[in-house]
mmCIF file of C-alpha atoms in Angstrom:
data_model
loop_
_atom_site.group_PDB
_atom_site.id
_atom_site.type_symbol
_atom_site.label_atom_id
_atom_site.label_comp_id
_atom_site.label_asym_id
_atom_site.label_seq_id
_atom_site.Cartn_x
_atom_site.Cartn_y
_atom_site.Cartn_z
ATOM 1 C CA UNK S 1 53.270 -102.073 -1.203
ATOM 2 C CA UNK S 2 57.394 -102.175 -1.535
ATOM 3 C CA UNK S 3 59.352 -100.363 -5.429
ATOM 4 C CA UNK S 4 60.642 -102.729 -7.621
ATOM 5 C CA UNK S 5 63.504 -100.170 -8.443
ATOM 6 C CA UNK S 6 65.053 -103.483 -10.591
ATOM 7 C CA UNK S 7 65.040 -102.896 -14.013
ATOM 8 C CA UNK S 8 65.219 -106.849 -14.552
ATOM 9 C CA UNK S 9 61.955 -107.574 -13.104
ATOM 10 C CA UNK S 10 60.041 -108.320 -15.925
ATOM 11 C CA UNK S 11 62.549 -109.887 -17.906
ATOM 12 C CA UNK S 12 61.190 -113.191 -16.988
ATOM 13 C CA UNK S 13 58.340 -112.321 -19.214
ATOM 14 C CA UNK S 14 58.886 -112.918 -22.953
ATOM 15 C CA UNK S 15 56.907 -109.970 -24.949
ATOM 16 C CA UNK S 16 54.371 -112.204 -27.466
ATOM 17 C CA UNK S 17 51.126 -110.231 -29.362
ATOM 18 C CA UNK S 18 49.947 -106.679 -29.190
ATOM 19 C CA UNK S 19 46.432 -106.595 -27.473
ATOM 20 C CA UNK S 20 46.837 -102.881 -27.605
ATOM 21 C CA UNK S 21 49.676 -100.419 -28.464
ATOM 22 C CA UNK S 22 49.131 -96.656 -28.502
ATOM 23 C CA UNK S 23 51.510 -93.422 -27.846
ATOM 24 C CA UNK S 24 51.092 -93.370 -24.263
ATOM 25 C CA UNK S 25 51.632 -97.068 -24.052
ATOM 26 C CA UNK S 26 51.312 -100.434 -24.992
ATOM 27 C CA UNK S 27 49.699 -103.838 -23.819
ATOM 28 C CA UNK S 28 50.644 -107.138 -24.599
ATOM 29 C CA UNK S 29 50.542 -110.490 -24.824
ATOM 30 C CA UNK S 30 53.903 -112.679 -22.572
ATOM 31 C CA UNK S 31 55.238 -115.831 -20.794
ATOM 32 C CA UNK S 32 57.249 -116.470 -17.619
ATOM 33 C CA UNK S 33 59.537 -118.737 -19.008
ATOM 34 C CA UNK S 34 60.598 -120.165 -15.816
ATOM 35 C CA UNK S 35 56.267 -121.708 -15.277
ATOM 36 C CA UNK S 36 54.524 -121.048 -18.673
ATOM 37 C CA UNK S 37 51.978 -118.624 -17.133
ATOM 38 C CA UNK S 38 50.449 -116.294 -19.480
ATOM 39 C CA UNK S 39 50.078 -112.666 -18.484
ATOM 40 C CA UNK S 40 49.881 -109.604 -20.035
ATOM 41 C CA UNK S 41 52.847 -106.924 -19.791
ATOM 42 C CA UNK S 42 51.807 -102.538 -19.759
ATOM 43 C CA UNK S 43 55.352 -101.428 -21.115
ATOM 44 C CA UNK S 44 55.927 -97.220 -22.730
ATOM 45 C CA UNK S 45 54.789 -96.312 -26.159
ATOM 46 C CA UNK S 46 56.691 -94.965 -28.331
ATOM 47 C CA UNK S 47 55.956 -91.879 -27.273
ATOM 48 C CA UNK S 48 55.754 -92.196 -23.579
ATOM 49 C CA UNK S 49 57.550 -89.856 -21.075
ATOM 50 C CA UNK S 50 59.741 -92.551 -19.141
ATOM 51 C CA UNK S 51 59.278 -89.863 -15.756
ATOM 52 C CA UNK S 52 55.688 -89.944 -16.152
ATOM 53 C CA UNK S 53 55.420 -93.672 -17.479
ATOM 54 C CA UNK S 54 56.878 -94.389 -13.745
ATOM 55 C CA UNK S 55 54.382 -92.597 -11.610
ATOM 56 C CA UNK S 56 51.679 -94.124 -13.785
ATOM 57 C CA UNK S 57 53.318 -98.199 -13.143
ATOM 58 C CA UNK S 58 52.958 -97.599 -9.171
ATOM 59 C CA UNK S 59 50.038 -95.778 -8.813
ATOM 60 C CA UNK S 60 48.485 -98.743 -10.899
ATOM 61 C CA UNK S 61 50.153 -101.096 -8.684
ATOM 62 C CA UNK S 62 49.595 -100.084 -5.551
ATOM 63 C CA UNK S 63 46.371 -99.182 -6.657
ATOM 64 C CA UNK S 64 45.048 -102.964 -8.076
ATOM 65 C CA UNK S 65 47.458 -103.831 -4.774
ATOM 66 C CA UNK S 66 44.578 -102.931 -2.873
ATOM 67 C CA UNK S 67 41.535 -104.179 -5.185
ATOM 68 C CA UNK S 68 39.879 -107.531 -4.528
ATOM 69 C CA UNK S 69 37.501 -108.844 -7.548
ATOM 70 C CA UNK S 70 37.990 -112.428 -9.201
ATOM 71 C CA UNK S 71 37.572 -109.465 -12.753
ATOM 72 C CA UNK S 72 40.060 -107.017 -11.171
ATOM 73 C CA UNK S 73 43.853 -108.560 -12.590
ATOM 74 C CA UNK S 74 46.232 -108.538 -9.731
ATOM 75 C CA UNK S 75 49.926 -107.202 -10.490
ATOM 76 C CA UNK S 76 52.406 -110.042 -11.122
ATOM 77 C CA UNK S 77 55.969 -107.862 -10.907
ATOM 78 C CA UNK S 78 55.970 -104.317 -11.606
ATOM 79 C CA UNK S 79 58.896 -101.701 -11.588
ATOM 80 C CA UNK S 80 59.424 -97.728 -11.791
ATOM 81 C CA UNK S 81 62.712 -97.725 -12.802
ATOM 82 C CA UNK S 82 63.419 -95.742 -15.885
ATOM 83 C CA UNK S 83 65.048 -97.772 -17.467
ATOM 84 C CA UNK S 84 62.753 -100.300 -18.417
ATOM 85 C CA UNK S 85 59.139 -99.442 -16.406
ATOM 86 C CA UNK S 86 56.352 -100.901 -16.785
ATOM 87 C CA UNK S 87 54.129 -104.520 -14.840
ATOM 88 C CA UNK S 88 52.631 -107.470 -15.550
ATOM 89 C CA UNK S 89 48.678 -108.237 -15.032
ATOM 90 C CA UNK S 90 47.574 -111.284 -14.175
ATOM 91 C CA UNK S 91 45.864 -111.811 -17.355
ATOM 92 C CA UNK S 92 45.972 -113.688 -20.633
ATOM 93 C CA UNK S 93 43.991 -110.053 -22.429
ATOM 94 C CA UNK S 94 44.203 -110.985 -25.943
ATOM 95 C CA UNK S 95 42.298 -107.907 -27.592
ATOM 96 C CA UNK S 96 40.255 -105.372 -26.209
ATOM 97 C CA UNK S 97 36.379 -103.501 -25.440
ATOM 98 C CA UNK S 98 37.397 -101.733 -28.187
ATOM 99 C CA UNK S 99 38.260 -104.510 -30.717
ATOM 100 C CA UNK S 100 35.251 -106.025 -29.774
ATOM 101 C CA UNK S 101 33.334 -103.806 -30.415
ATOM 102 C CA UNK S 102 34.997 -102.768 -33.870
ATOM 103 C CA UNK S 103 33.717 -106.462 -35.034
ATOM 104 C CA UNK S 104 30.175 -106.358 -33.666
ATOM 105 C CA UNK S 105 28.686 -104.955 -36.911
ATOM 106 C CA UNK S 106 30.146 -108.090 -38.717
ATOM 107 C CA UNK S 107 28.497 -110.954 -35.940
ATOM 108 C CA UNK S 108 25.426 -112.015 -34.602
ATOM 109 C CA UNK S 109 23.779 -109.187 -31.996
ATOM 110 C CA UNK S 110 24.118 -109.751 -28.569
ATOM 111 C CA UNK S 111 22.167 -111.183 -26.154
ATOM 112 C CA UNK S 112 20.287 -108.844 -24.161
ATOM 113 C CA UNK S 113 20.752 -111.528 -20.991
ATOM 114 C CA UNK S 114 24.418 -111.588 -21.839
ATOM 115 C CA UNK S 115 24.477 -108.059 -22.485
ATOM 116 C CA UNK S 116 23.587 -107.747 -19.527
ATOM 117 C CA UNK S 117 25.014 -109.803 -17.105
ATOM 118 C CA UNK S 118 28.292 -108.723 -18.871
ATOM 119 C CA UNK S 119 27.794 -104.600 -17.318
ATOM 120 C CA UNK S 120 26.148 -106.172 -14.087
ATOM 121 C CA UNK S 121 29.295 -108.077 -13.810
ATOM 122 C CA UNK S 122 31.252 -104.874 -14.676
ATOM 123 C CA UNK S 123 29.451 -102.743 -12.125
ATOM 124 C CA UNK S 124 29.763 -105.252 -9.531
ATOM 125 C CA UNK S 125 33.995 -104.772 -9.909
ATOM 126 C CA UNK S 126 33.967 -100.999 -10.510
ATOM 127 C CA UNK S 127 31.660 -101.382 -6.332
ATOM 128 C CA UNK S 128 34.660 -103.486 -4.883
ATOM 129 C CA UNK S 129 36.275 -100.429 -5.837
ATOM 130 C CA UNK S 130 34.716 -98.125 -4.244
ATOM 131 C CA UNK S 131 35.069 -99.604 -0.807
ATOM 132 C CA UNK S 132 38.453 -98.467 -1.383
ATOM 133 C CA UNK S 133 40.219 -94.847 -0.746
ATOM 134 C CA UNK S 134 40.932 -93.582 -3.262
ATOM 135 C CA UNK S 135 45.040 -91.139 -1.684
ATOM 136 C CA UNK S 136 44.266 -88.493 -4.139
ATOM 137 C CA UNK S 137 40.889 -87.309 -3.130
ATOM 138 C CA UNK S 138 40.090 -88.987 0.506
ATOM 139 C CA UNK S 139 36.772 -89.993 -0.760
ATOM 140 C CA UNK S 140 36.052 -93.475 -2.825
ATOM 141 C CA UNK S 141 37.913 -94.801 -5.201
ATOM 142 C CA UNK S 142 36.052 -94.981 -8.903
ATOM 143 C CA UNK S 143 36.848 -95.155 -12.184
ATOM 144 C CA UNK S 144 35.956 -91.784 -13.928
ATOM 145 C CA UNK S 145 35.616 -92.643 -16.373
ATOM 146 C CA UNK S 146 34.921 -95.365 -18.401
ATOM 147 C CA UNK S 147 35.815 -97.055 -21.951
ATOM 148 C CA UNK S 148 35.968 -100.212 -23.513
ATOM 149 C CA UNK S 149 39.171 -99.925 -23.496
ATOM 150 C CA UNK S 150 39.087 -101.085 -19.678
ATOM 151 C CA UNK S 151 37.744 -104.184 -20.587
ATOM 152 C CA UNK S 152 40.507 -106.665 -21.785
ATOM 153 C CA UNK S 153 39.741 -110.372 -22.924
ATOM 154 C CA UNK S 154 40.894 -113.287 -23.611
ATOM 155 C CA UNK S 155 40.590 -115.933 -25.820
ATOM 156 C CA UNK S 156 38.136 -117.738 -24.008
ATOM 157 C CA UNK S 157 35.615 -114.750 -23.577
ATOM 158 C CA UNK S 158 36.500 -113.651 -20.096
ATOM 159 C CA UNK S 159 37.072 -110.174 -18.996
ATOM 160 C CA UNK S 160 39.577 -108.002 -16.957
ATOM 161 C CA UNK S 161 38.974 -104.631 -15.276
ATOM 162 C CA UNK S 162 42.305 -102.205 -15.480
ATOM 163 C CA UNK S 163 42.735 -98.920 -15.246
ATOM 164 C CA UNK S 164 42.576 -98.520 -11.430
ATOM 165 C CA UNK S 165 45.042 -95.352 -9.682
ATOM 166 C CA UNK S 166 45.973 -94.831 -13.168
ATOM 167 C CA UNK S 167 43.640 -94.248 -15.960
ATOM 168 C CA UNK S 168 46.261 -95.660 -18.835
ATOM 169 C CA UNK S 169 43.959 -96.776 -20.884
ATOM 170 C CA UNK S 170 42.141 -93.405 -21.701
ATOM 171 C CA UNK S 171 45.215 -91.068 -21.386
ATOM 172 C CA UNK S 172 47.436 -90.186 -24.139
ATOM 173 C CA UNK S 173 51.375 -89.284 -23.621
ATOM 174 C CA UNK S 174 50.619 -85.787 -21.729
ATOM 175 C CA UNK S 175 48.196 -87.190 -19.037
ATOM 176 C CA UNK S 176 45.290 -85.969 -20.726
ATOM 177 C CA UNK S 177 42.217 -87.735 -21.913
ATOM 178 C CA UNK S 178 43.233 -89.429 -25.167
ATOM 179 C CA UNK S 179 40.473 -87.667 -27.750
ATOM 180 C CA UNK S 180 41.316 -90.812 -30.134
ATOM 181 C CA UNK S 181 39.615 -93.449 -27.384
ATOM 182 C CA UNK S 182 35.587 -93.566 -26.659
ATOM 183 C CA UNK S 183 35.008 -93.147 -23.823
ATOM 184 C CA UNK S 184 32.412 -92.525 -21.011
ATOM 185 C CA UNK S 185 31.788 -89.886 -17.647
ATOM 186 C CA UNK S 186 28.881 -88.253 -15.407
ATOM 187 C CA UNK S 187 28.558 -84.498 -17.100
ATOM 188 C CA UNK S 188 29.990 -83.484 -13.900
ATOM 189 C CA UNK S 189 33.466 -84.210 -14.300
ATOM 190 C CA UNK S 190 33.440 -81.565 -17.439
ATOM 191 C CA UNK S 191 33.129 -79.664 -14.697
ATOM 192 C CA UNK S 192 35.348 -80.760 -12.285
ATOM 193 C CA UNK S 193 33.076 -82.107 -9.998
ATOM 194 C CA UNK S 194 34.319 -85.525 -8.067
ATOM 195 C CA UNK S 195 34.450 -89.032 -9.614
ATOM 196 C CA UNK S 196 32.115 -90.801 -7.442
ATOM 197 C CA UNK S 197 29.897 -94.636 -7.223
ATOM 198 C CA UNK S 198 27.009 -93.486 -8.782
ATOM 199 C CA UNK S 199 28.716 -90.650 -11.409
ATOM 200 C CA UNK S 200 30.551 -94.747 -12.631
ATOM 201 C CA UNK S 201 27.152 -96.205 -12.918
ATOM 202 C CA UNK S 202 26.161 -93.439 -15.408
ATOM 203 C CA UNK S 203 29.451 -94.241 -17.457
ATOM 204 C CA UNK S 204 28.535 -96.969 -17.224
ATOM 205 C CA UNK S 205 24.638 -96.645 -19.101
ATOM 206 C CA UNK S 206 25.927 -94.129 -21.427
ATOM 207 C CA UNK S 207 28.583 -96.642 -22.648
ATOM 208 C CA UNK S 208 26.109 -99.471 -22.817
ATOM 209 C CA UNK S 209 23.585 -96.684 -24.765
ATOM 210 C CA UNK S 210 26.222 -96.627 -27.305
ATOM 211 C CA UNK S 211 26.217 -99.996 -27.706
ATOM 212 C CA UNK S 212 22.500 -100.751 -28.055
ATOM 213 C CA UNK S 213 22.655 -101.648 -31.675
ATOM 214 C CA UNK S 214 24.354 -104.755 -31.597
ATOM 215 C CA UNK S 215 21.750 -105.867 -28.431
ATOM 216 C CA UNK S 216 19.045 -108.191 -29.730
ATOM 217 C CA UNK S 217 16.886 -106.303 -27.000
ATOM 218 C CA UNK S 218 13.888 -107.795 -25.285
ATOM 219 C CA UNK S 219 10.563 -106.940 -27.618
ATOM 220 C CA UNK S 220 9.078 -104.908 -25.061
ATOM 221 C CA UNK S 221 12.336 -102.146 -24.634
ATOM 222 C CA UNK S 222 11.758 -101.978 -28.157
ATOM 223 C CA UNK S 223 8.156 -101.268 -28.496
ATOM 224 C CA UNK S 224 9.063 -98.727 -25.530
ATOM 225 C CA UNK S 225 12.181 -97.247 -27.077
ATOM 226 C CA UNK S 226 10.290 -96.489 -30.694
ATOM 227 C CA UNK S 227 7.257 -94.558 -28.322
ATOM 228 C CA UNK S 228 4.770 -98.294 -29.186
ATOM 229 C CA UNK S 229 3.691 -98.487 -25.791
ATOM 230 C CA UNK S 230 1.517 -102.072 -25.722
ATOM 231 C CA UNK S 231 -1.315 -102.078 -22.752
ATOM 232 C CA UNK S 232 1.547 -103.902 -20.245
ATOM 233 C CA UNK S 233 4.269 -101.607 -20.647
ATOM 234 C CA UNK S 234 3.751 -99.385 -17.967
ATOM 235 C CA UNK S 235 5.467 -101.206 -14.640
ATOM 236 C CA UNK S 236 8.513 -101.116 -17.605
ATOM 237 C CA UNK S 237 7.804 -97.498 -18.577
ATOM 238 C CA UNK S 238 8.358 -96.465 -15.337
ATOM 239 C CA UNK S 239 11.253 -98.466 -14.220
ATOM 240 C CA UNK S 240 13.005 -97.303 -17.892
ATOM 241 C CA UNK S 241 11.665 -93.794 -16.881
ATOM 242 C CA UNK S 242 13.228 -93.715 -13.232
ATOM 243 C CA UNK S 243 15.989 -94.275 -14.006
ATOM 244 C CA UNK S 244 16.357 -91.659 -17.341
ATOM 245 C CA UNK S 245 15.087 -89.596 -14.586
ATOM 246 C CA UNK S 246 16.511 -89.431 -11.361
ATOM 247 C CA UNK S 247 20.029 -90.789 -12.577
ATOM 248 C CA UNK S 248 20.884 -90.035 -15.873
ATOM 249 C CA UNK S 249 19.797 -86.307 -16.388
ATOM 250 C CA UNK S 250 19.046 -85.773 -12.271
ATOM 251 C CA UNK S 251 21.485 -83.578 -10.553
ATOM 252 C CA UNK S 252 24.584 -84.814 -8.506
ATOM 253 C CA UNK S 253 23.635 -84.625 -4.871
ATOM 254 C CA UNK S 254 20.059 -85.505 -6.096
ATOM 255 C CA UNK S 255 20.918 -88.930 -7.634
ATOM 256 C CA UNK S 256 19.652 -92.815 -5.823
ATOM 257 C CA UNK S 257 22.363 -94.562 -3.855
ATOM 258 C CA UNK S 258 23.511 -97.381 -5.259
ATOM 259 C CA UNK S 259 21.865 -99.107 -3.754
ATOM 260 C CA UNK S 260 18.584 -98.152 -5.032
ATOM 261 C CA UNK S 261 19.832 -98.392 -8.371
ATOM 262 C CA UNK S 262 20.691 -102.022 -7.403
ATOM 263 C CA UNK S 263 17.107 -102.322 -6.636
ATOM 264 C CA UNK S 264 15.236 -100.685 -9.984
ATOM 265 C CA UNK S 265 17.678 -103.204 -11.857
ATOM 266 C CA UNK S 266 16.640 -106.371 -10.561
ATOM 267 C CA UNK S 267 13.282 -105.073 -11.366
ATOM 268 C CA UNK S 268 13.422 -104.363 -15.051
ATOM 269 C CA UNK S 269 14.825 -108.070 -14.908
ATOM 270 C CA UNK S 270 11.779 -109.339 -12.709
ATOM 271 C CA UNK S 271 9.589 -107.446 -15.418
ATOM 272 C CA UNK S 272 11.153 -108.807 -18.469
ATOM 273 C CA UNK S 273 11.610 -112.082 -16.883
ATOM 274 C CA UNK S 274 15.161 -112.460 -17.789
ATOM 275 C CA UNK S 275 18.039 -113.443 -15.707
ATOM 276 C CA UNK S 276 21.598 -112.375 -15.893
ATOM 277 C CA UNK S 277 24.404 -114.453 -17.630
ATOM 278 C CA UNK S 278 27.489 -113.259 -17.429
ATOM 279 C CA UNK S 279 28.493 -116.739 -18.767
ATOM 280 C CA UNK S 280 26.606 -116.656 -22.078
ATOM 281 C CA UNK S 281 28.152 -113.688 -22.884
ATOM 282 C CA UNK S 282 31.475 -115.044 -21.575
ATOM 283 C CA UNK S 283 30.543 -117.847 -24.851
ATOM 284 C CA UNK S 284 29.718 -114.960 -27.767
ATOM 285 C CA UNK S 285 32.879 -113.346 -26.948
ATOM 286 C CA UNK S 286 35.004 -117.023 -27.471
ATOM 287 C CA UNK S 287 32.839 -117.375 -30.121
ATOM 288 C CA UNK S 288 32.770 -114.405 -31.891
ATOM 289 C CA UNK S 289 36.978 -113.979 -30.930
ATOM 290 C CA UNK S 290 37.201 -118.333 -33.010
ATOM 291 C CA UNK S 291 35.403 -116.554 -35.929
ATOM 292 C CA UNK S 292 37.637 -113.700 -36.413
ATOM 293 C CA UNK S 293 41.159 -115.621 -35.731
ATOM 294 C CA UNK S 294 39.657 -118.087 -38.651
ATOM 295 C CA UNK S 295 38.141 -116.058 -40.711
ATOM 296 C CA UNK S 296 40.278 -115.975 -44.436
ATOM 297 C CA UNK S 297 42.263 -113.166 -44.133
ATOM 298 C CA UNK S 298 46.405 -113.329 -45.616
ATOM 299 C CA UNK S 299 48.494 -113.638 -41.726
ATOM 300 C CA UNK S 300 52.077 -112.444 -40.715
ATOM 301 C CA UNK S 301 53.684 -114.007 -37.904
ATOM 302 C CA UNK S 302 56.698 -111.364 -36.367
ATOM 303 C CA UNK S 303 58.687 -112.288 -33.854
ATOM 304 C CA UNK S 304 58.239 -110.007 -30.456
ATOM 305 C CA UNK S 305 61.972 -108.584 -32.007
ATOM 306 C CA UNK S 306 61.335 -107.695 -35.481
ATOM 307 C CA UNK S 307 63.683 -109.890 -36.227
ATOM 308 C CA UNK S 308 62.127 -112.898 -38.171
ATOM 309 C CA UNK S 309 58.842 -112.231 -40.247
ATOM 310 C CA UNK S 310 56.877 -115.600 -41.560
ATOM 311 C CA UNK S 311 54.416 -114.677 -44.572
ATOM 312 C CA UNK S 312 51.539 -116.749 -45.207
ATOM 313 C CA UNK S 313 53.122 -118.987 -47.373
ATOM 314 C CA UNK S 314 55.327 -120.751 -44.367
ATOM 315 C CA UNK S 315 58.265 -118.916 -45.647
ATOM 316 C CA UNK S 316 60.823 -116.940 -43.510
ATOM 317 C CA UNK S 317 62.273 -113.350 -43.843
ATOM 318 C CA UNK S 318 65.093 -112.381 -41.113
ATOM 319 C CA UNK S 319 66.285 -108.918 -40.731
ATOM 320 C CA UNK S 320 68.532 -106.549 -38.245
ATOM 321 C CA UNK S 321 69.153 -103.306 -37.949
ATOM 322 C CA UNK S 322 67.475 -100.453 -38.696
ATOM 323 C CA UNK S 323 65.023 -103.134 -41.006
ATOM 324 C CA UNK S 324 64.027 -105.220 -37.724
ATOM 325 C CA UNK S 325 63.403 -101.882 -35.431
ATOM 326 C CA UNK S 326 61.330 -100.299 -38.668
ATOM 327 C CA UNK S 327 59.038 -103.849 -39.397
ATOM 328 C CA UNK S 328 58.421 -104.336 -35.028
ATOM 329 C CA UNK S 329 56.843 -100.451 -35.558
ATOM 330 C CA UNK S 330 54.808 -101.193 -38.352
ATOM 331 C CA UNK S 331 53.721 -103.865 -36.269
ATOM 332 C CA UNK S 332 53.178 -101.813 -33.325
ATOM 333 C CA UNK S 333 51.278 -99.465 -35.348
ATOM 334 C CA UNK S 334 49.077 -102.199 -36.812
ATOM 335 C CA UNK S 335 48.275 -102.938 -33.276
ATOM 336 C CA UNK S 336 47.233 -99.371 -32.095
ATOM 337 C CA UNK S 337 44.536 -99.690 -35.573
ATOM 338 C CA UNK S 338 44.600 -101.348 -38.708
ATOM 339 C CA UNK S 339 44.741 -97.656 -40.524
ATOM 340 C CA UNK S 340 47.500 -96.835 -38.146
ATOM 341 C CA UNK S 341 50.283 -95.408 -40.337
ATOM 342 C CA UNK S 342 53.881 -94.616 -40.092
ATOM 343 C CA UNK S 343 55.469 -90.899 -41.046
ATOM 344 C CA UNK S 344 58.873 -90.969 -43.161
ATOM 345 C CA UNK S 345 59.411 -89.234 -39.642
ATOM 346 C CA UNK S 346 58.162 -92.586 -37.218
ATOM 347 C CA UNK S 347 60.299 -93.989 -39.163
ATOM 348 C CA UNK S 348 63.802 -92.532 -38.998
ATOM 349 C CA UNK S 349 62.629 -92.279 -35.097
ATOM 350 C CA UNK S 350 62.228 -96.482 -35.172
ATOM 351 C CA UNK S 351 65.055 -97.145 -37.151
ATOM 352 C CA UNK S 352 67.990 -94.717 -36.111
ATOM 353 C CA UNK S 353 66.843 -93.625 -32.794
ATOM 354 C CA UNK S 354 70.243 -92.474 -31.094
ATOM 355 C CA UNK S 355 71.582 -90.743 -34.387
ATOM 356 C CA UNK S 356 71.480 -87.550 -35.397
ATOM 357 C CA UNK S 357 71.120 -86.766 -39.238
ATOM 358 C CA UNK S 358 70.336 -84.294 -41.883
ATOM 359 C CA UNK S 359 66.825 -84.039 -42.885
ATOM 360 C CA UNK S 360 67.753 -85.361 -46.412
ATOM 361 C CA UNK S 361 70.121 -88.130 -45.484
ATOM 362 C CA UNK S 362 68.077 -89.384 -43.042
ATOM 363 C CA UNK S 363 64.777 -89.301 -45.455
ATOM 364 C CA UNK S 364 66.443 -91.241 -48.027
ATOM 365 C CA UNK S 365 67.703 -93.894 -45.041
ATOM 366 C CA UNK S 366 64.457 -94.530 -44.173
ATOM 367 C CA UNK S 367 62.682 -94.733 -48.392
ATOM 368 C CA UNK S 368 65.770 -97.406 -48.790
ATOM 369 C CA UNK S 369 65.349 -99.351 -45.554
ATOM 370 C CA UNK S 370 61.586 -99.805 -46.369
ATOM 371 C CA UNK S 371 62.322 -101.217 -49.481
ATOM 372 C CA UNK S 372 64.894 -103.218 -48.853
ATOM 373 C CA UNK S 373 61.790 -104.813 -46.564
ATOM 374 C CA UNK S 374 59.517 -104.418 -48.920
ATOM 375 C CA UNK S 375 61.602 -106.278 -51.667
ATOM 376 C CA UNK S 376 62.395 -109.256 -49.379
ATOM 377 C CA UNK S 377 58.969 -110.716 -49.731
ATOM 378 C CA UNK S 378 56.304 -107.930 -47.912
ATOM 379 C CA UNK S 379 55.721 -105.890 -51.000
ATOM 380 C CA UNK S 380 51.863 -106.651 -50.836
ATOM 381 C CA UNK S 381 51.658 -106.271 -47.051
ATOM 382 C CA UNK S 382 53.427 -103.162 -47.001
ATOM 383 C CA UNK S 383 51.039 -100.275 -48.218
ATOM 384 C CA UNK S 384 52.352 -96.359 -48.980
ATOM 385 C CA UNK S 385 49.479 -93.804 -47.931
ATOM 386 C CA UNK S 386 49.076 -90.242 -47.784
ATOM 387 C CA UNK S 387 50.041 -90.434 -43.821
ATOM 388 C CA UNK S 388 52.986 -92.579 -44.969
ATOM 389 C CA UNK S 389 53.686 -96.958 -44.405
ATOM 390 C CA UNK S 390 51.522 -99.032 -42.430
ATOM 391 C CA UNK S 391 51.002 -102.878 -43.334
ATOM 392 C CA UNK S 392 47.847 -103.818 -44.683
ATOM 393 C CA UNK S 393 44.214 -103.290 -42.897
ATOM 394 C CA UNK S 394 43.618 -106.958 -43.819
ATOM 395 C CA UNK S 395 46.436 -108.530 -42.222
ATOM 396 C CA UNK S 396 46.339 -110.653 -39.242
ATOM 397 C CA UNK S 397 49.784 -110.144 -37.345
ATOM 398 C CA UNK S 398 50.853 -112.988 -34.317
ATOM 399 C CA UNK S 399 53.345 -113.284 -31.981
ATOM 400 C CA UNK S 400 56.036 -115.880 -33.886
ATOM 401 C CA UNK S 401 57.275 -118.153 -31.733
ATOM 402 C CA UNK S 402 60.154 -119.797 -33.414
ATOM 403 C CA UNK S 403 60.028 -123.145 -32.262
ATOM 404 C CA UNK S 404 56.562 -123.483 -34.061
ATOM 405 C CA UNK S 405 56.862 -125.773 -37.332
#
């Protein structure tokens, strides 16, 4: 794949809603102003090192170019220019799997066939990468460590798997595994072993087990998990124990092949009399998202540059300079997690990125500017907590297209 040294290659995309914002990276929806196509932008986070991030962009773009699977998005454009490194995924993501998991407790359980269909299609997407060679190891290209952060969803409930080449969704700004992001891996990775296709399956199964409380499991499986065996549960118990003994706790060289694992998965479905239903999972996610969006929660609409904020009553406030940059920083923090707060020093770095002033003067600037923003109509939406300042966790924050009525 040829490089794109021109920092303006992504200028055709108008940034919109945040999908996920971390110190290391930001994923956000964007619209191609040439044809209206909605894409997902990957750009640096507030603490990202531009040189490191440019290398991530190159690795992700090159890896995704090799892969062909409907759930692995293509990279439409990318730039490793240090002035504006980033890339555009060919998917219209609105939230990630972590955001979905955070809300599962409030909704109906996921039908088992739907959850099974999602996991089976996730396995197939990872298998599509296993046929490619990882240039760093010479072996199959594997995820290694898997997180719901790797899974992006659009408003129709369709999902997309990202993180090949560099697993940026689970890395911090130093390239280490981010301890704040739940992720799963085969145990041998912790002691330096290489990732493997079956190890990817182990990671996926561990992730699945963490979500069992939110799945409407078949009665036979629930009985076995409780230790209440029925007279006809022998074949199912034998199959489930095979996964535990031969796959999950077995030494890596002695694990069965992926072909054997898939065959045993199909046997479990036959015993239970179910067919995997990924389309039902997509419908579940679509309906869940619609219910979140319709919930009676205060909503701010903020322009991508923070210059305009539309309040829940429909009135608008305009901001410039440091105020605009601090509004943007608060929105990005809210996208990292509703409880995420910015310290005074974070506000100073956001508001006056190119200035050096004495600490006392800088903190006074930050206090005055935040109070000015609050006084403009955001008093009830910007909270002061022990960790600093944040947008109220109950807020919904959406992008503002100033052409909207």
